[in-house]
RNA sequence: GGUCCCGUAGCCAAGUGGCUAAGGCAAUGGACUGCAACUCCGUGAUCGCCGGUUCGAAUCCGGCCGGGACCUCCA
């Protein structure tokens, strides 16, 4: 079976055809580093990590790139507030981002270009847009001529006419068209960079296309990000790249739905915001929660819903560790597992779910099926080869989903306590058995 | 005002024209257990409402009700 991906640009589910055989070149819009990330920011961090893991599992070589926006008004404001410089703020929150990404189980081993490292590329990209007549300079500011791109709006399902009608009264009369967006901004406050248009800063929309152009040198396979970026950010990226290269930069555009809190969009001003670092629950439970809804649907966060998934994760983890420990106790951990028809069926269901536009909820259903099956085998006697097979399958699923049960081999002490407990129960020494049981529970073995 | 999305059991959620509408959490009955926990087996749905298309609709079309997003460099 081939992978199928819903392409926001065509509004259809398409079979994935890589540009280069067995390779996936993908780019995901990263954060503006002026604050700790919130749980909504974590959704793409988790989801696209799974996308990468699954492609890799399917034998693709994945070149994953996700940027850091480290030049931005919000960073400047934050630097002034904290009486420091922009670089300090950016560095601090880049570190914090990596820490949060690891907390939620996502890999941080990928290329993460920063705007400050690509300034000359961004400037020359803008220059070329001006040369070709797609952009114009006014008083040190450079704007993109939206009218020059007939397809403008195709990604987000709008057209220039609708946008014009809906546009609020624009104070900025410098623009030829209120919909034109800023490529370069002449500024006095905060860090500035020299350019042929004067001292200033780049607008937000050029960095991704300039980086993709520089790093990949051509159109990429997948461009991803949150729905909130579809308009105007991704629309503007496409417009710029159509202007220079005549294509939409990426063959497949993927967008993850928004995360809401209590059915409303997260809002800092209304105090409805939860930072990843402040989430006082099991992060694997949070990851499971995120993956339990299809990525394109909005997802609603509440403490109750999260606890629901934290419990779910506890159960999965318990089954995994019980399978692991029982095999360990029987010295069967290093033997090869047997994959019976039931395990094969579960495995196949899991892969098919993910091939179908990354249907993680259905993949998780197969994980539950595996949990049930493993538990049944634990209760039966002499099923070690199948238990070992189940454990191997758990490992495959966990690797793809980025879940980590953190179970390691029993120590000598662990084994000794376990044996003692078994004996105490056999000898009907229940007081002793209860004390040992408590110990085993503390060690997470029971 | 313009554009668009969603409404499936107490909660989360899959399914988007066709066998008895997946799965999980919670609840509850039973089995297992020295007791318990864990686990296993069982128990739950007029698919927001009304109408239409069709041999057949949760799935398509229309209307209504309810919730939400975007049109402001918010993932």
XYZ file of C-alpha atoms (C1' of nucleotides) in Angstrom:
521
model
C 0.000 0.000 0.000
C 1.153 3.505 -0.732
C 0.836 6.358 1.697
C -2.068 8.661 1.253
C -1.912 12.277 2.358
C -4.566 14.941 2.432
C -3.172 17.874 0.510
C -4.563 21.216 1.643
C -3.601 22.741 -1.677
C -5.650 20.365 -3.806
C -8.204 19.687 -1.058
C -7.916 16.011 -1.814
C -6.328 12.916 -0.382
C -3.514 11.950 -2.724
C -1.125 9.048 -3.008
C 2.284 10.171 -1.886
C 4.848 10.273 -4.690
C 8.241 11.502 -3.561
C 10.268 13.736 -5.850
C 13.333 11.578 -5.273
C 12.914 7.882 -4.743
C 12.850 6.811 -1.097
C 13.427 10.354 0.091
C 11.134 12.819 1.805
C 12.133 16.454 1.931
C 9.945 18.207 4.420
C 9.749 21.548 6.132
C 7.594 22.522 9.090
C 7.145 26.098 10.248
C 8.759 26.463 13.637
C 8.155 28.819 16.529
C 8.933 32.467 17.078
C 11.185 32.220 20.085
C 9.985 34.905 22.481
C 8.332 32.719 25.105
C 7.932 29.143 26.292
C 5.752 27.115 23.975
C 2.185 26.336 24.977
C 0.400 23.024 24.561
C -1.089 24.171 21.265
C 2.370 24.827 19.868
C 3.203 21.280 20.862
C 0.648 19.717 18.526
C 2.646 20.197 15.304
C 5.800 19.363 17.223
C 4.288 16.006 18.117
C 2.370 15.301 14.941
C 5.076 16.062 12.388
C 7.511 14.104 14.507
C 5.234 11.106 14.008
C 5.073 11.853 10.286
C 8.822 11.717 10.144
C 9.038 8.561 12.253
C 6.506 6.784 10.115
C 8.197 7.697 6.845
C 11.455 6.445 8.282
C 9.811 3.238 9.387
C 8.531 2.802 5.840
C 12.064 2.998 4.551
C 12.307 6.616 3.511
C 15.256 8.858 4.152
C 13.676 11.951 5.684
C 15.304 15.370 5.491
C 13.429 17.248 8.152
C 13.831 20.983 8.526
C 12.030 23.299 10.927
C 13.055 26.886 11.499
C 13.293 29.263 14.415
C 12.059 32.785 13.889
C 14.546 34.735 15.921
C 13.931 38.173 14.416
C 10.527 39.511 15.284
C 8.701 42.392 16.987
C 7.683 40.173 19.880
C 11.280 39.227 20.533
C 12.307 42.875 20.510
C 9.519 43.794 22.897
C 10.539 40.955 25.177
C 14.190 42.034 25.054
C 13.259 45.555 26.069
C 11.061 44.244 28.871
C 13.853 42.045 30.193
C 16.506 44.712 29.594
C 18.594 42.440 27.443
C 19.225 41.871 23.750
C 17.305 39.903 21.148
C 19.922 37.200 20.806
C 19.798 36.398 24.504
C 16.025 36.052 24.389
C 16.134 33.903 21.267
C 18.827 31.616 22.629
C 16.998 31.170 25.891
C 13.740 30.176 24.270
C 15.353 27.982 21.652
C 16.858 25.963 24.482
C 13.486 25.938 26.228
C 11.832 24.786 23.003
C 14.181 21.843 22.669
C 13.571 20.885 26.257
C 9.796 20.990 25.796
C 9.999 19.069 22.531
C 11.933 16.319 24.262
C 9.465 16.345 27.153
C 6.612 15.492 24.828
C 8.689 12.780 23.210
C 9.656 14.448 19.949
C 13.072 14.108 18.427
C 15.116 17.295 18.229
C 17.651 15.906 15.832
C 16.903 17.850 12.677
C 18.122 20.913 10.871
C 16.773 24.056 12.555
C 17.856 27.161 10.644
C 17.513 30.575 12.263
C 16.482 33.745 10.472
C 19.614 35.522 11.677
C 21.725 32.899 9.913
C 19.857 33.358 6.648
C 19.641 37.139 6.491
C 21.586 37.518 3.255
C 19.495 34.815 1.560
C 16.317 36.500 2.676
C 17.491 39.877 1.417
C 18.552 38.545 -1.957
C 15.252 36.692 -2.241
C 13.429 39.980 -1.720
C 15.715 41.727 -4.172
C 14.832 39.231 -6.853
C 11.143 39.733 -6.192
C 11.616 43.472 -6.667
C 13.661 42.981 -9.824
C 10.972 40.829 -11.348
C 8.293 43.359 -10.525
C 6.497 41.244 -7.909
C 7.480 43.579 -5.111
C 7.937 47.316 -4.707
C 9.774 49.542 -2.308
C 8.189 52.561 -0.587
C 10.118 54.640 1.937
C 12.386 51.807 2.959
C 9.559 49.259 3.150
C 9.100 46.529 0.599
C 5.709 45.011 -0.227
C 4.609 42.071 -2.309
C 2.109 42.697 -5.110
C -0.599 40.177 -4.419
C -2.427 41.064 -7.648
C 0.398 39.580 -9.673
C -0.425 36.064 -8.500
C -3.689 34.805 -10.002
C -3.707 31.736 -7.746
C -3.480 33.825 -4.587
C -5.870 32.374 -2.016
C -5.981 28.855 -3.446
C -4.506 27.255 -0.360
C -6.781 28.845 2.204
C -9.845 28.738 -0.025
C -10.300 32.430 -0.539
C -10.063 34.814 -3.400
C -8.728 38.313 -3.571
C -12.213 39.757 -3.984
C -13.538 38.175 -0.785
C -10.469 39.246 1.097
C -10.785 42.793 -0.150
C -14.405 42.965 0.989
C -13.532 41.624 4.372
C -10.447 43.752 4.816
C -10.549 46.157 7.692
C -9.794 49.774 6.978
C -6.103 49.926 6.353
C -4.304 52.832 7.989
C -1.198 52.127 6.017
C -1.803 53.922 2.730
C 1.663 53.180 1.445
C 0.535 49.897 -0.046
C -0.824 49.759 -3.575
C -3.329 47.195 -2.384
C -4.312 46.677 1.252
C -3.721 42.943 0.790
C -0.081 43.409 -0.183
C 2.141 42.023 2.516
C 5.402 43.271 3.960
C 8.685 41.744 2.840
C 10.996 44.270 4.432
C 10.220 46.710 7.163
C 12.132 49.882 7.810
C 12.589 50.169 11.576
C 14.268 52.193 14.260
C 13.595 50.172 17.350
C 15.411 46.936 18.102
C 18.005 45.112 16.092
C 18.243 46.104 12.430
C 20.063 44.810 9.390
C 21.455 46.670 6.403
C 19.834 46.032 3.042
C 19.581 47.658 -0.369
C 16.237 49.055 0.858
C 17.734 50.565 3.996
C 18.161 49.503 7.599
C 15.396 47.272 8.841
C 14.063 43.777 9.337
C 12.544 41.187 7.063
C 8.839 40.487 7.216
C 7.829 37.091 8.503
C 6.770 35.517 5.249
C 10.014 35.326 3.330
C 12.180 33.348 5.736
C 10.646 29.940 5.109
C 10.779 30.142 1.319
C 14.298 31.568 1.380
C 15.470 28.810 3.707
C 13.797 26.088 1.676
C 15.353 27.528 -1.448
C 18.797 27.612 0.160
C 18.695 24.265 1.916
C 16.899 22.114 -0.606
C 17.613 24.122 -3.748
C 14.294 23.042 -5.216
C 10.697 22.223 -4.567
C 10.163 19.988 -1.544
C 7.779 17.133 -0.904
C 5.936 18.271 2.184
C 5.394 21.598 3.839
C 3.606 21.501 7.144
C 2.318 23.703 9.893
C -0.746 24.618 11.873
C -4.032 25.631 10.273
C -3.492 29.069 11.715
C -0.593 29.546 9.351
C -2.545 28.742 6.221
C -3.575 32.316 5.856
C -1.745 34.504 5.390
C 1.640 32.930 6.048
C 1.585 29.895 3.785
C -0.461 31.671 1.178
C 2.250 34.327 1.073
C 5.010 31.761 0.895
C 3.350 30.192 -2.101
C 2.847 33.581 -3.738
C 6.532 34.440 -3.413
C 7.690 31.116 -4.708
C 5.255 31.175 -7.608
C 6.677 34.551 -8.487
C 10.259 33.296 -8.649
C 9.973 29.629 -9.486
C 6.479 29.200 -10.842
C 5.417 26.506 -8.378
C 3.955 26.164 -4.910
C 7.281 25.160 -3.210
C 5.842 21.906 -1.935
C 3.910 19.071 -3.532
C 1.927 18.371 -0.376
C 0.741 20.927 2.124
C -0.270 19.494 5.458
C -1.998 21.401 8.234
C -2.756 20.283 11.742
C -5.920 21.507 13.417
C -5.970 23.877 16.304
C -5.967 23.011 19.954
C -8.645 24.720 22.016
C -9.064 24.994 25.728
C -12.612 24.508 26.949
C -13.826 24.807 23.380
C -12.201 28.165 22.809
C -9.021 29.167 21.142
C -6.109 29.614 23.463
C -5.721 33.210 24.337
C -3.023 34.787 26.357
C -5.026 37.924 27.037
C -7.946 35.928 28.442
C -5.621 33.838 30.567
C -6.606 30.713 28.703
C -3.158 29.365 28.017
C -1.168 26.401 29.280
C 2.565 26.147 28.753
C 4.116 22.788 28.046
C 6.537 23.186 30.914
C 3.655 23.845 33.313
C 1.666 20.783 32.362
C 1.691 18.839 35.595
C 0.770 15.507 34.102
C 2.524 12.633 32.443
C 3.896 13.960 29.144
C 3.418 10.630 27.436
C -0.242 10.872 28.389
C -0.272 14.276 26.760
C 1.317 12.874 23.619
C -1.247 10.093 23.512
C -4.010 12.673 23.942
C -2.672 14.668 21.002
C -2.471 11.613 18.781
C -5.911 10.330 19.784
C -7.604 12.835 17.508
C -6.943 12.923 13.796
C -4.418 15.661 13.095
C -6.674 17.687 10.830
C -9.484 17.980 13.365
C -9.479 20.580 16.058
C -8.772 19.119 19.463
C -10.247 20.296 22.705
C -8.180 20.316 25.845
C -9.487 20.076 29.370
C -7.997 18.533 32.479
C -10.594 15.759 32.450
C -9.824 14.804 28.884
C -6.120 14.781 29.573
C -6.556 12.625 32.682
C -8.592 10.258 30.535
C -5.567 9.773 28.296
C -3.086 9.716 31.131
C -5.029 6.736 32.512
C -5.023 5.168 29.093
C -1.254 5.517 28.892
C -0.843 4.049 32.362
C -2.677 0.953 31.252
C -0.653 0.576 28.066
C 2.543 1.073 29.994
C 1.504 -1.427 32.658
C 0.824 -4.089 30.078
C 4.118 -3.407 28.383
C 6.106 -3.560 31.589
C 4.299 -6.702 32.776
C 5.074 -8.418 29.498
C 8.638 -7.258 29.800
C 9.099 -8.302 33.431
C 7.467 -11.690 33.008
C 9.820 -12.416 30.143
C 12.728 -11.084 32.121
C 11.894 -13.281 35.111
C 11.666 -16.299 32.855
C 14.963 -15.412 31.138
C 13.155 -15.169 27.841
C 13.994 -11.568 27.013
C 16.870 -12.381 24.702
C 15.051 -15.030 22.733
C 13.402 -14.306 19.447
C 9.671 -13.698 19.436
C 6.988 -15.458 17.482
C 4.495 -13.406 15.531
C 1.301 -15.355 15.308
C -1.579 -14.467 13.020
C -3.193 -12.265 15.644
C -0.064 -10.152 16.076
C 0.365 -9.917 12.327
C -3.181 -8.721 11.963
C -2.670 -6.048 14.608
C 0.594 -4.986 13.006
C -0.992 -4.719 9.603
C -3.923 -2.710 10.963
C -1.537 -0.296 12.595
C 0.471 0.331 9.450
C -2.632 0.642 7.291
C -4.085 3.226 9.646
C -1.012 5.405 9.369
C -0.798 4.960 5.616
C -4.277 6.424 5.463
C -3.347 10.069 5.966
C -1.689 9.393 9.302
C -4.787 8.134 11.054
C -3.215 7.979 14.497
C -6.536 7.381 16.340
C -7.012 4.148 14.425
C -3.377 3.230 14.922
C -3.908 3.685 18.659
C -6.913 1.375 18.468
C -4.521 -1.312 17.225
C -2.245 -0.478 20.119
C -5.191 -1.193 22.437
C -5.785 -4.460 20.637
C -2.173 -5.346 21.281
C -2.592 -4.456 24.957
C -5.551 -6.766 25.275
C -3.829 -9.584 23.461
C -0.644 -9.279 25.487
C -2.637 -9.314 28.719
C -4.406 -12.473 27.639
C -1.067 -14.115 26.881
C 0.376 -13.085 30.233
C -2.458 -14.976 31.940
C -2.002 -18.063 29.849
C 0.951 -20.245 30.645
C 3.846 -21.086 28.368
C 3.244 -18.377 25.853
C 6.644 -16.769 26.100
C 7.487 -16.781 22.382
C 4.236 -14.985 21.561
C 4.712 -12.617 24.501
C 8.137 -11.845 23.145
C 6.566 -11.216 19.748
C 4.048 -8.887 21.354
C 6.836 -7.011 23.067
C 8.633 -6.550 19.765
C 5.458 -5.193 18.244
C 5.025 -2.788 21.152
C 8.516 -1.529 20.446
C 7.682 -0.919 16.802
C 4.499 0.947 17.682
C 6.187 3.006 20.374
C 9.018 3.962 18.086
C 6.654 5.196 15.396
C 4.379 7.057 17.789
C 7.254 8.384 19.850
C 5.975 6.875 23.089
C 8.407 5.694 25.702
C 7.361 3.376 28.548
C 10.774 3.641 30.199
C 11.103 0.069 31.322
C 14.446 -1.557 31.978
C 15.654 -4.977 33.037
C 15.128 -6.135 36.561
C 18.031 -5.880 38.948
C 19.201 -8.781 41.056
C 17.445 -7.226 44.031
C 14.231 -6.898 42.043
C 14.341 -10.541 41.141
C 15.130 -11.581 44.685
C 12.175 -9.652 46.075
C 9.921 -11.077 43.427
C 10.968 -14.652 44.244
C 10.534 -14.049 47.932
C 7.077 -12.652 47.351
C 6.093 -15.664 45.279
C 7.371 -18.007 47.969
C 5.680 -16.136 50.782
C 2.384 -16.422 48.993
C 2.944 -20.097 48.353
C 3.628 -20.611 52.052
C 0.601 -18.545 53.001
C 2.731 -16.029 54.892
C 0.455 -13.174 53.987
C 1.889 -10.452 56.207
C 5.270 -10.991 54.688
C 3.790 -11.240 51.219
C 1.959 -7.961 51.639
C 5.149 -6.178 52.682
C 6.974 -7.552 49.666
C 4.120 -6.701 47.393
C 4.322 -3.125 48.555
C 8.013 -3.057 47.768
C 7.414 -4.407 44.301
C 4.732 -1.840 43.697
C 7.074 0.928 44.783
C 9.604 -0.312 42.276
C 6.956 -0.325 39.567
C 7.257 -4.038 39.025
C 3.712 -4.914 40.010
C -20.596 41.950 6.619
C -17.405 38.077 3.718
C -15.166 32.870 3.809
C -15.119 28.189 6.172
C -15.336 24.060 9.749
C -17.782 21.069 13.354
C -22.193 18.649 16.196
C -21.604 10.194 16.840
C -23.168 6.823 24.007
C -21.592 10.384 30.848
C -16.549 11.863 28.507
C -12.728 11.252 24.326
C -13.128 9.312 19.450
C -13.053 6.253 14.375
C -16.149 5.668 10.413
C -17.967 10.145 5.109
C -23.432 5.639 0.713
C -24.405 -0.806 1.993
C -22.763 -6.805 6.677
C -25.254 -6.370 13.759
C -22.001 2.259 14.046
C -14.534 0.532 15.681
C -11.604 1.560 19.979
C -10.559 3.974 24.736
C -11.801 6.452 29.641
C -15.584 6.378 33.379
C -19.679 3.328 35.437
C -21.660 -1.419 36.486
C -22.219 -7.234 36.776
C -19.121 -11.615 36.734
C -14.338 -14.451 36.663
C -9.402 -14.521 38.747
C -7.071 -13.429 43.956
C -5.470 -15.174 50.752
C -7.626 -10.047 50.502
C -6.719 -6.269 47.091
C -4.692 -4.138 42.833
C -3.837 -5.553 37.897
C -6.091 -8.351 34.069
C -9.938 -10.963 31.362
C -15.350 -11.744 29.984
C -20.136 -9.159 29.741
C -23.457 -4.610 29.851
C -24.391 1.244 26.763
C -26.099 5.064 20.757
C -33.527 6.990 17.715
C -25.265 9.203 14.742
C -28.119 17.862 16.856
C -33.451 18.624 14.648
C -36.734 18.640 10.166
C -37.317 17.515 5.152
C -35.304 15.596 0.407
C -32.285 12.288 -3.093
C -31.482 6.801 -3.189
C -33.236 -0.076 -3.387
C -30.233 1.716 0.833
C -27.594 7.731 4.567
C -24.224 8.966 10.545
C -22.235 9.498 5.580
C -25.051 13.219 -0.315
C -28.557 17.884 -0.890
C -31.669 21.886 1.478
C -33.484 24.355 5.846
C -33.256 25.142 11.108
C -30.798 24.995 16.034
C -26.096 24.917 18.628
C -20.609 25.518 18.911
C -16.033 27.288 16.760
C -12.272 29.489 13.378
C -10.335 32.934 9.735
C -10.675 37.800 7.085
C -5.540 41.696 12.369
C 2.585 38.726 10.973
C -1.836 33.316 16.620
C 0.910 26.419 15.548
